[in-house]
Amino acid sequence: MLKVYNCIATAHDLRLVALAAFICVLASIAAIRLLRYARISKGRMRSLWLAVSAISTGFGIWATHFVAMLAFTPGIPSGYNIILTILSLVAAIFLTGVGLTVSLIEDWRYGPWVGGAIVAGGIAVMHYMGMAAFEIAGIVVWDPVLVAASIVLGAMIGAIALPVGLHGDSERWKIGGALLLTLAICSHHFTAMGAVSIIPDPSITISQTALPAGLLAIGVTIASLGILGLATAGVVIDIRDHRRSELETDRMRDLADATVEGLLVCDGEMIVSANKSFSLLVGCSADSLIGSKLESSFPDSAARAKLMSRPNHTLETELRHRDGSMIPVELIMRPIIFAERPHHVIAVRDLKRRKAAEQHIHFLAHHDALTGLPNRAYFNARVDQEIAALTPGKSLGILCLDLDRFKEINDLFGHAAGDRALQAFTSRVSALLDDQQMMARLGGDEFAILLSGISGPAAAGRLAESILEVLGNIADAPEVPISTSIGIALSPDDAPDRQSLLNHADVALYRAKQEGRAIYRFFEAKMGAEVRDRRMVEHDLRLAISRDELWLAYQPQLDIKRGKVVGFEALVRWKNPSRGEISPGVFIPIAEEIGAILPIGDWVLKEACREAATWKTPLKVAVNVSAVQLHNAAFAQELHGILIESGLPGKRLEIEITETALVRDLNRTLATLRQVKALGVEIAMDDFGTGYSSLSNLRAFPFDRIKIDRSFIKSVHSNQQAATIVRAVLGLGKGLGLPVIAEGVETNEELRFLQEESCDEVQGFLLGRPAAIDTFREYTHPDANLPPADPIKRTASA
Ligand code: C2E
Ligand code: CA
Ligand code: CA
């Protein structure tokens, strides 16, 4: 070390040493900057910048050496061999070029280190070639230790210089790299010079062709100026570029901050930039994110690896908020060049809202909006699951519930009240359930309860009882009292699969309805047969018209005072080859339920009108019209068509409707009835006294006649209560100006009572059973010579 110090301090002209150092610094700065340009350039531009960098660095090293040599004043005649001097320059440029190229090998971590060492090797080769070009009148003696030290020192510092110079983006790194390169050159040079001892020997002469030191000085000066030029150009380009990139960076940051998605720029696993959205998402400032690892925000290492290996593919994972909570996110990665180097940009989309929406949609798809209960699809899936998981000795119970008279609640109190009743029912019943039990709304007023893992029917029965009990408890009943019928079936005892299990529970429910409502019934095998039979009836009923199995019976209606038949009520009959005669009391409700009432009702109206139009006397024909028919918007229009087709005057037709037909949709029914009246058709209120028997209905609707239900006529002469009601209805008719007809008159006593109370008309077995119209030919086609008999007189005398 002392030797090196002595070499610089005593053997050198220090002013020229300073100049050498200055040239060296300039050359090094230029080298690093130009190298960085080469790195961000592509293809031919990269080779060009590499060449410029190699030339300037090579010249710099060379000039530093020779200026330093000029500063070396051994005081003995000396000169330089031209060839070797030029070769040393070529070697410096070539080896520097190789080193710089190696330092930029892509995806090789050690490139900059090895490249730096090669550049340092170039310095050494140049130096010792330069020394070989040095001709002096003396013997040059080398200290091998310092020679070795000079090479090792240069190589070590050079190996650090390039990685430092290429590392970060800030000036610190660039200048650090340049200074290290300077240090590598200078330390090598002066250590190597320290290794030299010259023993003067005047016998050695300097060759004629040797370049005198003066000329060399001119060459070196030109070379130095060249370096200065290149370095300045490098700096200017760099500054300009820097400004542009700063502007660009600002613009990019503004843009990145404006995006809704979180954006991250990463160098490998390290975050180097983050936008506002991301910092909001993760809950800390963008600055504090810089330098942190991706891992701290995205803990799932498998997801990270997948993300990095598949650019432009979306991936769902979780983001760790700084408060520890996890947020579902979607990531997409793309490679970019950022700060002149390959980086990754990661877009982060918050999936919280989407997940919540998905969950909501999932909920909606599986639940009923009104009651919040699981719906049929969800219920079915659960039943399937539970059946599959059934263990020996355990049973699965299904309770099917159907509200009693729910249609009437809707009809009487409106749909809002119906909805409230369903909600009240839901909350009261679900309060009785535990975790093992699930209640679902299958539709309308149909509900089902799943009981999993029960040991037998008793558990299901107990639940059914407590449901009936809680609903029957009037004390805390809602505005509209509700009751339900319950059918129960068990798996595996009753059925092995969901479909038949639900069917069987339904069959048991049907039985509960039939046997009085507000009760529960277990499924029994024989019930199945009944239900199958009912399905067959439905099937046959649909085909009844096309198979010509319907016909009309007619029952006479009489004017009491005149004892004359004034009309007939048409009553439909179904004669099925295998079932025989089926009462309309049985099949009409079924037809209403399955919708077959529309074609049947239409057929009855057509047939009755066609028939009545053939009568010689203008007797009236009364036809029963069901509520379902009346709610068909086209009813009046169709009726009009039937009248025209049959040629029957409207005033000879009367339709009989019951009160239940009115209440479902008052306004629509009223409009339909007005249209019917406009056709001249009359309207009778059938079965009066059994329904709501509301006065307001009688007043609001355009009735022409009241029919007292036959249940009041039965024993009216002896039953005080029935008599009171019949008197009241008769009084009502008088008050409203509506004639009253009593149906179901079976005895003379009943008839006499009605005569005494001056009822207007009568109908019943006593006066004529419903029968084929031919039976009544004497009334419909009377013989001019033989007036029709008076049934009243006839029966009275009998
Ligand atoms: P409804 O309209 O009250 O018809 C009168 C019912 O009483 C008829 O029963 C008739 O046979 C029966 N009847 C008549 N006189 C007496 C009597 O003195 N004593 C007793 N105990 N019964 C008597 P039917 O024919 O079995 O009809 C039952 C119900 O079926 C009818 O009751 C009516 O609501 C319905 N219905 C019948 N035909 C039709 C139709 O064409 N269309 C519609 N929608 N319903 C019909
Ligand atoms: Ca009737
Ligand atoms: Ca009736």
PDB file of C-alpha atoms in Angstrom, residues 377-481:
ATOM      1  CA  ALA A 377     -86.369 -26.240  -5.644  1.00  0.00           C
ATOM      2  CA  TYR A 378     -84.309 -25.744  -2.506  1.00  0.00           C
ATOM      3  CA  PHE A 379     -86.588 -27.990  -0.475  1.00  0.00           C
ATOM      4  CA  ASN A 380     -86.363 -30.785  -3.063  1.00  0.00           C
ATOM      5  CA  ALA A 381     -82.576 -30.585  -3.083  1.00  0.00           C
ATOM      6  CA  ARG A 382     -82.491 -30.822   0.713  1.00  0.00           C
ATOM      7  CA  VAL A 383     -84.866 -33.790   0.757  1.00  0.00           C
ATOM      8  CA  ASP A 384     -82.715 -35.602  -1.819  1.00  0.00           C
ATOM      9  CA  GLN A 385     -79.645 -34.919   0.295  1.00  0.00           C
ATOM     10  CA  GLU A 386     -81.285 -36.122   3.485  1.00  0.00           C
ATOM     11  CA  ILE A 387     -82.633 -39.279   1.865  1.00  0.00           C
ATOM     12  CA  ALA A 388     -79.157 -40.097   0.554  1.00  0.00           C
ATOM     13  CA  ALA A 389     -77.710 -39.572   4.035  1.00  0.00           C
ATOM     14  CA  LEU A 390     -80.363 -41.647   5.821  1.00  0.00           C
ATOM     15  CA  THR A 391     -78.886 -44.110   8.323  1.00  0.00           C
ATOM     16  CA  PRO A 392     -80.504 -47.406   9.368  1.00  0.00           C
ATOM     17  CA  GLY A 393     -83.005 -47.005  12.207  1.00  0.00           C
ATOM     18  CA  LYS A 394     -83.610 -43.336  11.367  1.00  0.00           C
ATOM     19  CA  SER A 395     -86.474 -41.888   9.370  1.00  0.00           C
ATOM     20  CA  LEU A 396     -87.140 -38.803   7.380  1.00  0.00           C
ATOM     21  CA  GLY A 397     -90.511 -37.167   7.816  1.00  0.00           C
ATOM     22  CA  ILE A 398     -92.349 -34.873   5.437  1.00  0.00           C
ATOM     23  CA  LEU A 399     -95.290 -32.801   6.567  1.00  0.00           C
ATOM     24  CA  CYS A 400     -97.365 -31.280   3.785  1.00  0.00           C
ATOM     25  CA  LEU A 401     -99.453 -28.336   4.958  1.00  0.00           C
ATOM     26  CA  ASP A 402    -102.234 -26.607   3.105  1.00  0.00           C
ATOM     27  CA  LEU A 403    -104.114 -23.675   4.604  1.00  0.00           C
ATOM     28  CA  ASP A 404    -107.828 -24.257   5.058  1.00  0.00           C
ATOM     29  CA  ARG A 405    -110.128 -21.993   3.075  1.00  0.00           C
ATOM     30  CA  PHE A 406    -107.276 -19.748   2.012  1.00  0.00           C
ATOM     31  CA  LYS A 407    -109.068 -18.863  -1.199  1.00  0.00           C
ATOM     32  CA  GLU A 408    -111.900 -17.447   0.847  1.00  0.00           C
ATOM     33  CA  ILE A 409    -109.537 -15.289   2.869  1.00  0.00           C
ATOM     34  CA  ASN A 410    -108.233 -13.866  -0.403  1.00  0.00           C
ATOM     35  CA  ASP A 411    -111.724 -13.438  -1.795  1.00  0.00           C
ATOM     36  CA  LEU A 412    -113.207 -11.851   1.276  1.00  0.00           C
ATOM     37  CA  PHE A 413    -110.388  -9.731   2.639  1.00  0.00           C
ATOM     38  CA  GLY A 414    -108.220  -9.131  -0.404  1.00  0.00           C
ATOM     39  CA  HIS A 415    -104.757 -10.254  -1.436  1.00  0.00           C
ATOM     40  CA  ALA A 416    -102.905  -8.029   1.009  1.00  0.00           C
ATOM     41  CA  ALA A 417    -104.686  -9.728   3.896  1.00  0.00           C
ATOM     42  CA  GLY A 418    -103.978 -13.095   2.268  1.00  0.00           C
ATOM     43  CA  ASP A 419    -100.258 -12.221   2.144  1.00  0.00           C
ATOM     44  CA  ARG A 420    -100.271 -11.162   5.772  1.00  0.00           C
ATOM     45  CA  ALA A 421    -102.003 -14.397   6.738  1.00  0.00           C
ATOM     46  CA  LEU A 422     -99.286 -16.398   4.950  1.00  0.00           C
ATOM     47  CA  GLN A 423     -96.587 -14.433   6.759  1.00  0.00           C
ATOM     48  CA  ALA A 424     -98.250 -14.846  10.137  1.00  0.00           C
ATOM     49  CA  PHE A 425     -98.680 -18.551   9.484  1.00  0.00           C
ATOM     50  CA  THR A 426     -94.992 -18.848   8.519  1.00  0.00           C
ATOM     51  CA  SER A 427     -93.705 -17.099  11.593  1.00  0.00           C
ATOM     52  CA  ARG A 428     -95.937 -19.001  13.992  1.00  0.00           C
ATOM     53  CA  VAL A 429     -95.102 -22.399  12.553  1.00  0.00           C
ATOM     54  CA  SER A 430     -91.378 -21.817  12.041  1.00  0.00           C
ATOM     55  CA  ALA A 431     -91.098 -20.727  15.675  1.00  0.00           C
ATOM     56  CA  LEU A 432     -91.854 -24.357  16.557  1.00  0.00           C
ATOM     57  CA  LEU A 433     -89.019 -25.794  14.466  1.00  0.00           C
ATOM     58  CA  ASP A 434     -85.473 -26.673  15.465  1.00  0.00           C
ATOM     59  CA  ASP A 435     -82.268 -26.978  13.408  1.00  0.00           C
ATOM     60  CA  GLN A 436     -83.142 -30.444  12.175  1.00  0.00           C
ATOM     61  CA  GLN A 437     -86.376 -29.208  10.681  1.00  0.00           C
ATOM     62  CA  MET A 438     -86.822 -27.103   7.625  1.00  0.00           C
ATOM     63  CA  MET A 439     -89.951 -25.386   6.428  1.00  0.00           C
ATOM     64  CA  ALA A 440     -90.496 -24.433   2.795  1.00  0.00           C
ATOM     65  CA  ARG A 441     -93.219 -22.734   0.806  1.00  0.00           C
ATOM     66  CA  LEU A 442     -93.992 -24.924  -2.149  1.00  0.00           C
ATOM     67  CA  GLY A 443     -96.368 -22.437  -3.727  1.00  0.00           C
ATOM     68  CA  GLY A 444     -99.618 -20.576  -3.011  1.00  0.00           C
ATOM     69  CA  ASP A 445    -100.827 -21.754   0.371  1.00  0.00           C
ATOM     70  CA  GLU A 446     -98.878 -25.022   0.236  1.00  0.00           C
ATOM     71  CA  PHE A 447     -96.071 -25.566   2.688  1.00  0.00           C
ATOM     72  CA  ALA A 448     -93.872 -28.487   3.634  1.00  0.00           C
ATOM     73  CA  ILE A 449     -91.710 -29.331   6.609  1.00  0.00           C
ATOM     74  CA  LEU A 450     -88.760 -31.671   6.485  1.00  0.00           C
ATOM     75  CA  LEU A 451     -87.847 -33.550   9.662  1.00  0.00           C
ATOM     76  CA  SER A 452     -84.527 -35.284   9.411  1.00  0.00           C
ATOM     77  CA  GLY A 453     -83.145 -38.019  11.619  1.00  0.00           C
ATOM     78  CA  ILE A 454     -86.333 -38.855  13.527  1.00  0.00           C
ATOM     79  CA  SER A 455     -86.829 -42.279  15.055  1.00  0.00           C
ATOM     80  CA  GLY A 456     -90.401 -42.828  13.890  1.00  0.00           C
ATOM     81  CA  PRO A 457     -93.843 -41.394  13.110  1.00  0.00           C
ATOM     82  CA  ALA A 458     -94.453 -40.236  16.692  1.00  0.00           C
ATOM     83  CA  ALA A 459     -92.059 -37.306  16.345  1.00  0.00           C
ATOM     84  CA  ALA A 460     -93.810 -36.144  13.166  1.00  0.00           C
ATOM     85  CA  GLY A 461     -97.197 -36.523  14.859  1.00  0.00           C
ATOM     86  CA  ARG A 462     -96.062 -34.436  17.826  1.00  0.00           C
ATOM     87  CA  LEU A 463     -94.918 -31.623  15.570  1.00  0.00           C
ATOM     88  CA  ALA A 464     -98.221 -31.741  13.644  1.00  0.00           C
ATOM     89  CA  GLU A 465    -100.134 -31.507  16.919  1.00  0.00           C
ATOM     90  CA  SER A 466     -98.171 -28.546  18.153  1.00  0.00           C
ATOM     91  CA  ILE A 467     -98.691 -26.782  14.824  1.00  0.00           C
ATOM     92  CA  LEU A 468    -102.460 -27.298  15.021  1.00  0.00           C
ATOM     93  CA  GLU A 469    -102.396 -26.196  18.639  1.00  0.00           C
ATOM     94  CA  VAL A 470    -100.470 -22.996  18.046  1.00  0.00           C
ATOM     95  CA  LEU A 471    -102.720 -22.070  15.114  1.00  0.00           C
ATOM     96  CA  GLY A 472    -105.835 -22.870  17.127  1.00  0.00           C
ATOM     97  CA  ASN A 473    -104.745 -20.598  19.919  1.00  0.00           C
ATOM     98  CA  ILE A 474    -107.112 -17.685  19.374  1.00  0.00           C
ATOM     99  CA  ALA A 475    -105.526 -15.564  22.084  1.00  0.00           C
ATOM    100  CA  ASP A 476    -102.564 -14.598  19.911  1.00  0.00           C
ATOM    101  CA  ALA A 477    -104.209 -15.151  16.534  1.00  0.00           C
ATOM    102  CA  PRO A 478    -103.558 -12.645  13.750  1.00  0.00           C
ATOM    103  CA  GLU A 479    -106.310 -10.515  12.219  1.00  0.00           C
ATOM    104  CA  VAL A 480    -107.537 -13.409  10.072  1.00  0.00           C
ATOM    105  CA  PRO A 481    -107.750 -16.780  11.819  1.00  0.00           C
TER     106      PRO A 481
END
